[in-house]
């Protein structure tokens, strides 16, 4: 049986990808940010998954105002790094896992979540920057990511966006789907995006350390409370792009936990163990947050 053993949460700032690709990681501005991921790169080597289920958002790259799926699962065998206007990032092609992805689509749709199935999709910084942060730079031709990745794109760009509660419940459905897959696979689920940031308008540059750290606390210890945050609070407190944080609730919903509160469906088991926590301001216009949780 496949099993979700761990979850990773991280921001995906595109400037982090540029700093990596242009060899700037040791510059004074970037050094403290990348130091926060030293533990994580070693952890990835020590806890190598068979598959990563990677929740991220597309930034009007593969999708546009012409077509806006709320939840889209990548079922292809391969996903090319996208050209976001300055050429594709020099990173390896992402290998998918069509069989597990198709199984998850079947199971999750039968659990009443309507997913869009995507058989061809280029993946932007939302997916490739977390991979680079966690796995280090890989040569685009001779290197490879450590395992297949199932991209799962969430619309947090164009309103209406899904609520945190729906994302949390969806994570529980994804867990059930993974656990009903016959092959023994060690699966990690990643929630990416966030933390507080606003890229446009009079509040551009907004960062809210108090909100971000309270969100991290809730995500670790009281995910029900995190799932209850209404979408307007993300926008008010964490800025218009802070809404990306709802994606972290998909990954958290897929983890074990003592049943609490309103959601009858929360998977049982012990609360996950916190393996790593990191918070850093700023990276570009963004507060960077990062957690690793392990099922015990
Ligand atoms: C920035 C952050 C993002 O999450 C993004 O998608 C684009 C830009 C930024 O801080 O510059
Ligand atoms: Fe983003």
Short mmCIF file of C-alpha atoms and ligand atoms in Angstrom, two decimals, residues 12 57 59 125 197 244, ligand 2:
data_model
loop_
_atom_site.label_atom_id
_atom_site.label_comp_id
_atom_site.label_asym_id
_atom_site.label_seq_id
_atom_site.Cartn_x
_atom_site.Cartn_y
_atom_site.Cartn_z
CA UNK A 12 8.23 29.49 -4.03
CA UNK A 57 -0.19 27.29 -8.16
CA UNK A 59 0.93 31.88 -12.29
CA UNK A 125 8.38 28.64 -10.61
CA UNK A 197 3.13 39.07 0.30
CA UNK A 244 -1.40 31.12 -1.69
FE1 LIG B 2 3.37 32.81 -6.22
#
